[in-house]
Amino acid sequence: MKKILLFLILNYCLLFSNSIILNLDTAIDIALKNNEQKKISKLAFEIANAQYNQALSANYPTLDLDFIATRRDEAINMNIKGEIPLSDEISKGIIFSNALNQTGNVAMAQNIANSASLNQSLSIDSNFELINRDNSLIKLELKYPIYTGGKIQSIINQAKLNKQIKSQEINLQDDEIIFLVKQIYYGHILAKQIYKTMQNSYIKMLAIKDLTKRLYKNESLNIKKTDFLKTNITVTLMKVKLEEYKSNIQLTKNALKNILAIDYTDDIKIIEDSLSIDNLDNYLNKDINSLYKEALLSNPITNKINLALKVQNEKIQEAKSQYFPTIALFASTTKIKSSETNGLYTDENKNNWLVGINANINIFSGFKNEYEILEQKLNKKKMKSTKKLINDSIILNLQNALVKSNEIFTSINNYKQANFEAITHRDLNLKAYKIDMVDTKEMIESQVIQTKTEVLYYNSLYDYIISEALIDKLLSRK
């Protein structure tokens, strides 16, 4: 029952899983598309772009519409109370008017006015509502910065440079992903080649074991029982190593699926079965100085620090803008909603507009501006030192990579020659072993040495390919 269930599960997986055929370019494309860290870098760039557009908005005026409705605990009143002194002419006029109303005789009223005391005053005692209890107001206001001493432009430039920095971070992430894909992709091919080498060596050791057994049974003078046991031990140990190298194939395949961010149920098949350095861009004959210049111009890390220095220059300009005035134009129109027509609620007051200009300059802030400028200048100086360290580090890494690449390239030919000689040595020993001219120890050693030299040759091919990939990464070559 368990076997049937396992069979059904395997068939289900094979039926519904995808098989992806890969070469190096396809693997890199998939990794760059699916890698989560790359997606994070792209989101960071989109955020920087949004921040840049936010900064650009400072070049435009702001337009605000306010609606305010209020209710007070009670209306605001105004009380006017007191004595207002009157002039002689006004006093005579008031006395004359009152006398005329009383007597009806103009001459008599005139005499009364002339004879009366002129030191008159008007008594006032008035209380009226100035602002209603309920009020509503609609206000439309425009503000536009005319001059800010370069502050707005500095902020915009910083946002633009930050966007370029995020773009370089994407390039840096691409370089890291490509390098990792190359390491694992060629590591998988290396694992398959070493497994094939070990498999062939294991088959040859089985043949040596059978030959040793025959020679021992035929009572060879040089072959003893201990020799037969020695071949058995060697075969067993090689079988263990064979399984280890077989598992390396699956481990590298799993690692490749992980870096490609594909589903674990999907299967991958790599077209290439062997390592080759024929199509590589060999750096051994390139001008070293031109490679140094290319690294300092194209490497995303150096580009990031160069952009960061430009950002620092803009921060200095932003700090210096505080020495200049800020000038802004403003305008507003206001409409008051009220049924009241007295007090402040005249038609003229209910609808009004206002246009003005505002200028502000900081006269003294306790030396804050001076120290802020100094801070940004010191940050720039610190960043320049960091830039030198980064540039020196990149040049040193490139120098080491070129030296290592040259060393490995030389070792490839040596290992290739050593493997050829080891094969010849093994074959000659095998012929001599068949006619009882070589002992078992020497026969086993010749086979083991040949296996080691072949593995070392394949390892040197892999190391050279990865050393070239590291140089590509330092030069930011895709």
Short mmCIF file of C-alpha atoms in Angstrom, two decimals:
data_model
loop_
_atom_site.label_atom_id
_atom_site.label_comp_id
_atom_site.label_asym_id
_atom_site.label_seq_id
_atom_site.Cartn_x
_atom_site.Cartn_y
_atom_site.Cartn_z
CA MET A 1 0.00 0.00 0.00
CA LYS A 2 2.83 2.37 0.89
CA LYS A 3 4.61 1.62 -2.41
CA ILE A 4 1.45 2.36 -4.36
CA LEU A 5 0.95 5.66 -2.49
CA LEU A 6 4.57 6.68 -3.12
CA PHE A 7 4.20 5.79 -6.80
CA LEU A 8 1.09 7.96 -7.10
CA ILE A 9 2.78 10.90 -5.35
CA LEU A 10 5.81 10.71 -7.66
CA ASN A 11 3.61 10.55 -10.74
CA TYR A 12 1.60 13.51 -9.49
CA CYS A 13 4.77 15.57 -8.98
CA LEU A 14 6.07 14.68 -12.43
CA LEU A 15 2.74 15.45 -14.03
CA PHE A 16 2.17 18.86 -12.46
CA SER A 17 5.73 20.15 -12.08
CA ASN A 18 7.47 22.23 -14.74
CA SER A 19 10.83 21.40 -16.27
CA ILE A 20 12.92 24.50 -17.01
CA ILE A 21 15.73 24.26 -19.56
CA LEU A 22 18.55 26.60 -18.62
CA ASN A 23 21.67 28.10 -20.06
CA LEU A 24 23.64 30.81 -18.25
CA ASP A 25 21.84 33.75 -19.89
CA THR A 26 18.41 32.27 -19.18
CA ALA A 27 19.35 31.61 -15.55
CA ILE A 28 20.56 35.19 -15.11
CA ASP A 29 17.39 36.62 -16.69
CA ILE A 30 15.16 34.54 -14.40
CA ALA A 31 17.16 35.49 -11.32
CA LEU A 32 17.05 39.20 -12.13
CA LYS A 33 13.30 38.96 -12.67
CA ASN A 34 12.38 36.90 -9.60
CA ASN A 35 14.93 37.81 -6.94
CA GLU A 36 13.20 39.37 -3.93
CA GLN A 37 16.15 41.61 -3.04
CA LYS A 38 16.03 43.01 -6.58
CA LYS A 39 12.32 43.73 -6.11
CA ILE A 40 13.12 45.56 -2.87
CA SER A 41 15.75 47.66 -4.67
CA LYS A 42 13.23 48.54 -7.38
CA LEU A 43 10.68 49.59 -4.76
CA ALA A 44 13.34 51.76 -3.12
CA PHE A 45 13.92 53.44 -6.50
CA GLU A 46 10.19 54.04 -6.94
CA ILE A 47 10.06 55.58 -3.46
CA ALA A 48 12.98 57.87 -4.37
CA ASN A 49 11.18 58.86 -7.57
CA ALA A 50 8.04 59.71 -5.57
CA GLN A 51 10.16 61.80 -3.19
CA TYR A 52 11.67 63.62 -6.17
CA ASN A 53 8.20 64.46 -7.51
CA GLN A 54 7.25 65.66 -4.02
CA ALA A 55 10.26 67.98 -4.03
CA LEU A 56 9.28 69.35 -7.46
CA SER A 57 5.89 70.40 -6.04
CA ALA A 58 7.66 73.22 -4.16
CA ASN A 59 7.97 75.06 -7.48
CA TYR A 60 4.19 75.41 -7.69
CA PRO A 61 1.82 77.59 -5.68
CA THR A 62 -0.37 76.10 -2.98
CA LEU A 63 -4.12 76.70 -3.07
CA ASP A 64 -6.13 76.00 0.08
CA LEU A 65 -9.89 76.16 0.60
CA ASP A 66 -11.10 76.52 4.19
CA PHE A 67 -14.65 76.24 5.47
CA ILE A 68 -15.19 77.25 9.08
CA ALA A 69 -18.46 77.02 11.02
CA THR A 70 -18.56 78.14 14.65
CA ARG A 71 -21.08 78.45 17.48
CA ARG A 72 -20.26 80.58 20.54
CA ASP A 73 -21.74 80.33 23.99
CA GLU A 74 -23.19 83.78 23.37
CA ALA A 75 -22.87 86.63 20.89
CA ILE A 76 -20.08 89.20 21.28
CA ASN A 77 -21.56 92.62 22.17
CA MET A 78 -20.11 96.13 22.25
CA ASN A 79 -21.18 98.71 24.87
CA ILE A 80 -20.53 102.44 24.20
CA LYS A 81 -21.14 104.72 27.23
CA GLY A 82 -19.94 108.25 28.08
CA GLU A 83 -20.16 112.04 27.42
CA ILE A 84 -19.21 113.60 24.09
CA PRO A 85 -18.46 117.42 24.34
CA LEU A 86 -20.25 119.52 21.70
CA SER A 87 -18.99 122.64 19.89
CA ASP A 88 -20.68 126.07 20.46
CA GLU A 89 -22.38 126.01 17.11
CA ILE A 90 -23.83 122.55 17.65
CA SER A 91 -24.93 123.51 21.20
CA LYS A 92 -26.73 126.65 19.93
CA GLY A 93 -28.40 124.64 17.22
CA ILE A 94 -29.69 122.04 19.70
CA ILE A 95 -30.97 124.78 22.15
CA PHE A 96 -32.58 126.72 19.30
CA SER A 97 -34.34 123.58 18.01
CA ASN A 98 -35.69 122.67 21.46
CA ALA A 99 -36.87 126.27 22.18
CA LEU A 100 -38.59 126.55 18.82
CA ASN A 101 -40.48 123.32 19.46
CA GLN A 102 -41.63 124.64 22.82
CA THR A 103 -42.52 128.27 21.92
CA GLY A 104 -43.25 128.16 18.25
CA ASN A 105 -41.64 131.66 18.00
CA VAL A 106 -38.42 131.97 16.01
CA ALA A 107 -37.29 135.27 17.60
CA MET A 108 -37.93 134.00 21.08
CA ALA A 109 -36.12 130.72 20.33
CA GLN A 110 -33.17 132.69 18.94
CA ASN A 111 -32.95 134.81 22.10
CA ILE A 112 -33.06 131.70 24.28
CA ALA A 113 -30.27 130.12 22.28
CA ASN A 114 -28.12 133.25 22.47
CA SER A 115 -28.56 133.65 26.23
CA ALA A 116 -28.05 129.95 27.13
CA SER A 117 -24.79 128.46 28.40
CA LEU A 118 -22.84 126.90 25.52
CA ASN A 119 -20.88 124.32 27.53
CA GLN A 120 -23.01 121.38 26.35
CA SER A 121 -22.22 117.59 26.00
CA LEU A 122 -23.97 114.55 24.50
CA SER A 123 -24.60 111.63 26.81
CA ILE A 124 -24.31 108.12 25.16
CA ASP A 125 -25.31 104.77 26.62
CA SER A 126 -25.55 102.11 23.83
CA ASN A 127 -25.21 98.26 23.78
CA PHE A 128 -25.31 96.38 20.45
CA GLU A 129 -24.32 92.95 19.01
CA LEU A 130 -20.95 93.02 17.21
CA ILE A 131 -20.49 89.29 16.23
CA ASN A 132 -23.28 86.75 16.02
CA ARG A 133 -23.34 83.57 18.07
CA ASP A 134 -23.45 81.40 14.89
CA ASN A 135 -21.00 82.12 12.07
CA SER A 136 -19.68 80.42 8.93
CA LEU A 137 -16.80 81.44 6.71
CA ILE A 138 -15.39 80.25 3.38
CA LYS A 139 -11.80 81.21 2.56
CA LEU A 140 -9.70 80.50 -0.57
CA GLU A 141 -5.98 81.19 -0.07
CA LEU A 142 -3.04 81.06 -2.49
CA LYS A 143 0.65 81.04 -1.52
CA TYR A 144 3.58 81.09 -3.93
CA PRO A 145 7.28 81.20 -3.00
CA ILE A 146 9.06 83.74 -5.20
CA TYR A 147 12.55 83.45 -3.72
CA THR A 148 14.02 81.10 -1.08
CA GLY A 149 17.75 81.75 -1.42
CA GLY A 150 18.19 78.53 -3.43
CA LYS A 151 16.75 76.28 -0.73
CA ILE A 152 13.98 74.77 -2.87
CA GLN A 153 16.33 74.03 -5.76
CA SER A 154 18.84 72.40 -3.39
CA ILE A 155 16.13 70.12 -1.98
CA ILE A 156 15.00 69.19 -5.50
CA ASN A 157 18.59 68.42 -6.54
CA GLN A 158 19.07 66.23 -3.46
CA ALA A 159 15.93 64.24 -4.31
CA LYS A 160 17.08 63.84 -7.92
CA LEU A 161 20.54 62.65 -6.84
CA ASN A 162 18.96 60.26 -4.33
CA LYS A 163 16.97 58.74 -7.17
CA GLN A 164 20.22 58.18 -9.09
CA ILE A 165 21.76 56.59 -5.99
CA LYS A 166 18.87 54.11 -5.80
CA SER A 167 19.40 53.35 -9.49
CA GLN A 168 23.03 52.51 -8.72
CA GLU A 169 21.87 50.27 -5.90
CA ILE A 170 19.79 48.34 -8.44
CA ASN A 171 22.91 47.97 -10.63
CA LEU A 172 24.89 46.81 -7.60
CA GLN A 173 22.20 44.28 -6.77
CA ASP A 174 22.23 43.06 -10.38
CA ASP A 175 26.00 42.55 -10.24
CA GLU A 176 25.68 40.56 -7.00
CA ILE A 177 22.89 38.38 -8.40
CA ILE A 178 24.75 37.71 -11.67
CA PHE A 179 27.91 36.74 -9.77
CA LEU A 180 25.99 34.38 -7.47
CA VAL A 181 24.18 32.78 -10.42
CA LYS A 182 27.51 32.18 -12.15
CA GLN A 183 29.01 30.65 -9.01
CA ILE A 184 26.13 28.23 -8.50
CA TYR A 185 25.47 27.54 -12.20
CA TYR A 186 29.07 26.57 -12.92
CA GLY A 187 29.27 24.87 -9.52
CA HIS A 188 26.46 22.56 -10.65
CA ILE A 189 28.32 21.74 -13.88
CA LEU A 190 31.50 21.13 -11.85
CA ALA A 191 29.61 18.79 -9.52
CA LYS A 192 28.34 16.79 -12.51
CA GLN A 193 31.81 16.57 -14.06
CA ILE A 194 33.46 15.49 -10.82
CA TYR A 195 30.72 12.90 -10.30
CA LYS A 196 31.31 11.57 -13.80
CA THR A 197 35.06 11.42 -13.10
CA MET A 198 34.50 9.59 -9.82
CA GLN A 199 32.04 7.24 -11.53
CA ASN A 200 34.60 6.33 -14.20
CA SER A 201 37.29 5.94 -11.53
CA TYR A 202 34.97 3.72 -9.50
CA ILE A 203 34.30 1.52 -12.55
CA LYS A 204 38.04 1.24 -13.19
CA MET A 205 38.67 0.35 -9.54
CA LEU A 206 36.04 -2.38 -9.79
CA ALA A 207 37.95 -3.73 -12.79
CA ILE A 208 41.21 -3.55 -10.82
CA LYS A 209 39.50 -5.35 -7.93
CA ASP A 210 38.35 -8.15 -10.26
CA LEU A 211 41.81 -8.35 -11.82
CA THR A 212 43.42 -8.50 -8.38
CA LYS A 213 41.04 -11.27 -7.37
CA ARG A 214 41.94 -13.31 -10.49
CA LEU A 215 45.64 -12.78 -9.99
CA TYR A 216 45.38 -13.76 -6.34
CA LYS A 217 43.45 -16.94 -7.18
CA ASN A 218 46.02 -17.77 -9.87
CA GLU A 219 48.64 -17.67 -7.12
CA SER A 220 50.51 -14.62 -8.36
CA LEU A 221 53.89 -14.16 -6.77
CA ASN A 222 53.29 -10.42 -6.10
CA ILE A 223 49.60 -10.47 -5.11
CA LYS A 224 48.75 -11.41 -1.55
CA LYS A 225 45.47 -11.57 0.31
CA THR A 226 46.21 -8.20 1.90
CA ASP A 227 46.44 -6.68 -1.58
CA PHE A 228 43.02 -8.06 -2.41
CA LEU A 229 41.64 -6.60 0.81
CA LYS A 230 43.30 -3.25 0.03
CA THR A 231 41.49 -3.05 -3.32
CA ASN A 232 38.20 -3.89 -1.57
CA ILE A 233 38.74 -1.06 0.93
CA THR A 234 39.63 1.38 -1.86
CA VAL A 235 36.50 0.44 -3.83
CA THR A 236 34.33 0.88 -0.73
CA LEU A 237 35.81 4.27 0.06
CA MET A 238 35.36 5.39 -3.55
CA LYS A 239 31.73 4.29 -3.41
CA VAL A 240 31.21 6.51 -0.36
CA LYS A 241 32.84 9.47 -2.14
CA LEU A 242 30.74 8.74 -5.22
CA GLU A 243 27.54 9.13 -3.21
CA GLU A 244 28.90 12.34 -1.71
CA TYR A 245 29.59 13.82 -5.14
CA LYS A 246 26.19 12.66 -6.36
CA SER A 247 24.52 14.56 -3.52
CA ASN A 248 26.55 17.65 -4.50
CA ILE A 249 24.71 17.65 -7.83
CA GLN A 250 21.35 17.86 -6.06
CA LEU A 251 22.63 20.42 -3.53
CA THR A 252 23.88 22.76 -6.26
CA LYS A 253 20.62 22.28 -8.15
CA ASN A 254 18.65 23.24 -5.04
CA ALA A 255 20.89 26.28 -4.53
CA LEU A 256 20.32 27.31 -8.14
CA LYS A 257 16.55 26.98 -7.77
CA ASN A 258 16.76 29.12 -4.66
CA ILE A 259 18.73 31.95 -6.31
CA LEU A 260 16.36 31.82 -9.30
CA ALA A 261 13.40 32.02 -6.88
CA ILE A 262 11.44 29.34 -8.74
CA ASP A 263 8.98 26.89 -7.23
CA TYR A 264 10.53 23.96 -5.39
CA THR A 265 8.36 21.55 -7.40
CA ASP A 266 9.85 22.77 -10.69
CA ASP A 267 12.73 20.83 -12.18
CA ILE A 268 15.67 22.47 -13.91
CA LYS A 269 17.93 21.07 -16.59
CA ILE A 270 21.19 22.75 -17.58
CA ILE A 271 22.15 22.49 -21.22
CA GLU A 272 25.91 22.55 -20.60
CA ASP A 273 27.55 19.36 -19.30
CA SER A 274 31.17 20.48 -19.18
CA LEU A 275 33.18 23.53 -18.15
CA SER A 276 34.86 25.53 -20.89
CA ILE A 277 36.92 28.73 -20.92
CA ASP A 278 36.96 29.18 -24.70
CA ASN A 279 34.26 31.89 -24.82
CA LEU A 280 35.42 33.91 -21.81
CA ASP A 281 36.55 37.52 -22.09
CA ASN A 282 40.16 36.90 -21.12
CA TYR A 283 41.62 39.78 -19.10
CA LEU A 284 45.19 38.53 -19.15
CA ASN A 285 46.17 40.60 -22.18
CA LYS A 286 44.15 43.71 -21.31
CA ASP A 287 45.76 47.02 -20.35
CA ILE A 288 45.68 47.13 -16.54
CA ASN A 289 45.43 50.93 -16.27
CA SER A 290 42.40 50.99 -18.56
CA LEU A 291 40.76 48.33 -16.38
CA TYR A 292 41.43 50.43 -13.27
CA LYS A 293 39.81 53.47 -14.90
CA GLU A 294 36.83 51.39 -16.03
CA ALA A 295 36.34 50.04 -12.51
CA LEU A 296 36.34 53.54 -10.98
CA LEU A 297 33.93 54.82 -13.63
CA SER A 298 31.46 51.94 -13.88
CA ASN A 299 31.42 50.25 -10.47
CA PRO A 300 28.10 51.09 -8.73
CA ILE A 301 29.83 51.52 -5.36
CA THR A 302 32.09 54.29 -6.68
CA ASN A 303 29.16 55.86 -8.52
CA LYS A 304 27.13 55.87 -5.28
CA ILE A 305 29.85 57.67 -3.32
CA ASN A 306 30.29 60.21 -6.15
CA LEU A 307 26.56 60.93 -6.11
CA ALA A 308 26.60 61.12 -2.31
CA LEU A 309 29.29 63.83 -2.54
CA LYS A 310 27.04 65.81 -4.88
CA VAL A 311 24.19 65.42 -2.37
CA GLN A 312 26.49 66.81 0.30
CA ASN A 313 27.24 69.86 -1.87
CA GLU A 314 23.52 70.48 -2.17
CA LYS A 315 23.12 70.18 1.61
CA ILE A 316 25.77 72.88 2.02
CA GLN A 317 23.86 75.12 -0.38
CA GLU A 318 20.64 74.42 1.51
CA ALA A 319 22.30 75.46 4.77
CA LYS A 320 23.69 78.64 3.16
CA SER A 321 20.23 79.61 1.90
CA GLN A 322 19.37 80.68 5.45
CA TYR A 323 21.52 83.80 4.91
CA PHE A 324 19.09 84.97 2.21
CA PRO A 325 15.53 86.23 2.59
CA THR A 326 12.51 84.17 1.70
CA ILE A 327 9.91 86.03 -0.31
CA ALA A 328 6.41 84.74 -0.92
CA LEU A 329 3.32 86.06 -2.64
CA PHE A 330 -0.03 85.38 -1.03
CA ALA A 331 -3.64 86.13 -1.91
CA SER A 332 -6.98 85.19 -0.40
CA THR A 333 -10.69 85.76 -0.80
CA THR A 334 -13.17 85.38 2.07
CA LYS A 335 -16.94 85.03 2.19
CA ILE A 336 -18.84 85.28 5.51
CA LYS A 337 -22.23 83.61 5.72
CA SER A 338 -24.67 85.40 8.05
CA SER A 339 -28.21 86.77 7.99
CA GLU A 340 -27.10 89.71 10.14
CA THR A 341 -26.50 93.02 8.35
CA ASN A 342 -25.46 95.22 11.27
CA GLY A 343 -22.23 95.55 13.22
CA LEU A 344 -19.39 93.86 11.37
CA TYR A 345 -21.79 92.09 9.03
CA THR A 346 -22.04 94.73 6.35
CA ASP A 347 -22.07 93.69 2.71
CA GLU A 348 -18.56 95.07 2.31
CA ASN A 349 -17.25 92.96 5.19
CA LYS A 350 -18.99 89.77 4.14
CA ASN A 351 -17.12 89.56 0.82
CA ASN A 352 -13.49 90.65 0.66
CA TRP A 353 -10.15 89.74 -0.92
CA LEU A 354 -6.54 90.31 0.01
CA VAL A 355 -3.24 90.33 -1.93
CA GLY A 356 0.15 90.69 -0.28
CA ILE A 357 3.83 89.85 -0.27
CA ASN A 358 5.79 88.45 2.65
CA ALA A 359 9.57 88.78 3.10
CA ASN A 360 11.43 87.11 5.95
CA ILE A 361 15.13 87.10 6.74
CA ASN A 362 16.87 85.57 9.72
CA ILE A 363 19.01 88.18 11.44
CA PHE A 364 20.42 86.15 14.30
CA SER A 365 19.90 82.57 15.49
CA GLY A 366 22.65 82.08 18.03
CA PHE A 367 25.24 80.98 15.38
CA LYS A 368 23.05 78.00 14.45
CA ASN A 369 23.41 78.65 10.71
CA GLU A 370 27.21 78.87 10.87
CA TYR A 371 27.52 75.56 12.69
CA GLU A 372 25.02 73.87 10.41
CA ILE A 373 27.12 74.88 7.39
CA LEU A 374 30.26 73.70 9.19
CA GLU A 375 28.60 70.35 9.94
CA GLN A 376 27.77 69.77 6.27
CA LYS A 377 31.28 70.77 5.17
CA LEU A 378 32.80 68.33 7.66
CA ASN A 379 30.46 65.60 6.40
CA LYS A 380 31.68 66.29 2.88
CA LYS A 381 35.31 66.06 4.00
CA LYS A 382 34.57 62.77 5.75
CA MET A 383 32.84 61.47 2.62
CA LYS A 384 35.87 62.34 0.49
CA SER A 385 38.04 60.22 2.75
CA THR A 386 35.50 57.41 2.48
CA LYS A 387 35.60 57.73 -1.31
CA LYS A 388 39.38 57.31 -1.31
CA LEU A 389 39.11 54.19 0.85
CA ILE A 390 36.43 52.73 -1.44
CA ASN A 391 38.40 53.49 -4.61
CA ASP A 392 41.58 51.99 -3.12
CA SER A 393 39.62 48.92 -2.02
CA ILE A 394 38.14 48.38 -5.50
CA ILE A 395 41.55 48.78 -7.16
CA LEU A 396 43.11 46.37 -4.66
CA ASN A 397 40.35 43.80 -5.21
CA LEU A 398 40.76 44.15 -8.97
CA GLN A 399 44.53 43.74 -8.71
CA ASN A 400 44.14 40.61 -6.59
CA ALA A 401 41.50 39.20 -8.93
CA LEU A 402 43.75 39.74 -11.98
CA VAL A 403 46.74 38.12 -10.22
CA LYS A 404 44.60 35.19 -9.10
CA SER A 405 43.11 34.79 -12.57
CA ASN A 406 46.59 34.73 -14.13
CA GLU A 407 47.76 32.18 -11.55
CA ILE A 408 44.77 29.89 -12.16
CA PHE A 409 45.09 30.17 -15.94
CA THR A 410 48.70 28.97 -15.68
CA SER A 411 47.67 26.10 -13.40
CA ILE A 412 44.99 24.94 -15.89
CA ASN A 413 47.61 23.92 -18.46
CA ASN A 414 49.75 22.33 -15.74
CA TYR A 415 46.84 20.29 -14.39
CA LYS A 416 45.84 19.32 -17.92
CA GLN A 417 49.35 18.06 -18.63
CA ALA A 418 49.52 16.34 -15.24
CA ASN A 419 46.22 14.56 -15.93
CA PHE A 420 47.46 13.40 -19.34
CA GLU A 421 50.60 12.00 -17.75
CA ALA A 422 48.59 10.44 -14.91
CA ILE A 423 46.37 8.65 -17.45
CA THR A 424 49.45 7.37 -19.29
CA HIS A 425 51.02 6.29 -15.99
CA ARG A 426 47.83 4.52 -14.92
CA ASP A 427 47.44 2.72 -18.26
CA LEU A 428 51.08 1.55 -18.24
CA ASN A 429 50.70 0.30 -14.68
CA LEU A 430 47.53 -1.54 -15.64
CA LYS A 431 49.33 -3.34 -18.47
CA ALA A 432 52.21 -4.21 -16.15
CA TYR A 433 49.78 -5.27 -13.40
CA LYS A 434 48.10 -7.75 -15.72
CA ILE A 435 51.40 -9.55 -16.24
CA ASP A 436 52.32 -9.39 -12.55
CA MET A 437 55.05 -6.74 -13.04
CA VAL A 438 53.62 -4.08 -10.68
CA ASP A 439 52.38 -4.49 -7.13
CA THR A 440 48.82 -3.65 -6.04
CA LYS A 441 49.76 -0.57 -4.05
CA GLU A 442 51.33 1.10 -7.07
CA MET A 443 48.35 0.18 -9.24
CA ILE A 444 45.87 1.69 -6.78
CA GLU A 445 47.98 4.82 -6.31
CA SER A 446 48.20 5.40 -10.07
CA GLN A 447 44.40 5.22 -10.36
CA VAL A 448 43.85 7.49 -7.35
CA ILE A 449 46.43 10.02 -8.60
CA GLN A 450 44.80 10.09 -12.04
CA THR A 451 41.42 10.77 -10.43
CA LYS A 452 42.85 13.55 -8.28
CA THR A 453 44.60 15.27 -11.21
CA GLU A 454 41.41 15.18 -13.28
CA VAL A 455 39.40 16.64 -10.39
CA LEU A 456 42.07 19.32 -9.85
CA TYR A 457 41.90 20.15 -13.56
CA TYR A 458 38.12 20.63 -13.43
CA ASN A 459 38.43 22.65 -10.22
CA SER A 460 40.98 24.93 -11.88
CA LEU A 461 38.58 25.49 -14.80
CA TYR A 462 35.83 26.43 -12.33
CA ASP A 463 38.14 28.69 -10.32
CA TYR A 464 39.24 30.48 -13.48
CA ILE A 465 35.65 31.00 -14.65
CA ILE A 466 34.69 32.42 -11.24
CA SER A 467 37.80 34.64 -11.13
CA GLU A 468 36.74 36.10 -14.47
CA ALA A 469 33.20 36.51 -13.13
CA LEU A 470 34.60 38.43 -10.13
CA ILE A 471 36.47 40.78 -12.49
CA ASP A 472 33.24 41.26 -14.45
CA LYS A 473 31.51 42.15 -11.18
CA LEU A 474 34.20 44.69 -10.19
CA LEU A 475 33.93 46.27 -13.65
CA SER A 476 30.11 46.02 -13.52
CA ARG A 477 30.07 44.14 -16.80
CA LYS A 478 26.94 42.16 -17.39
#
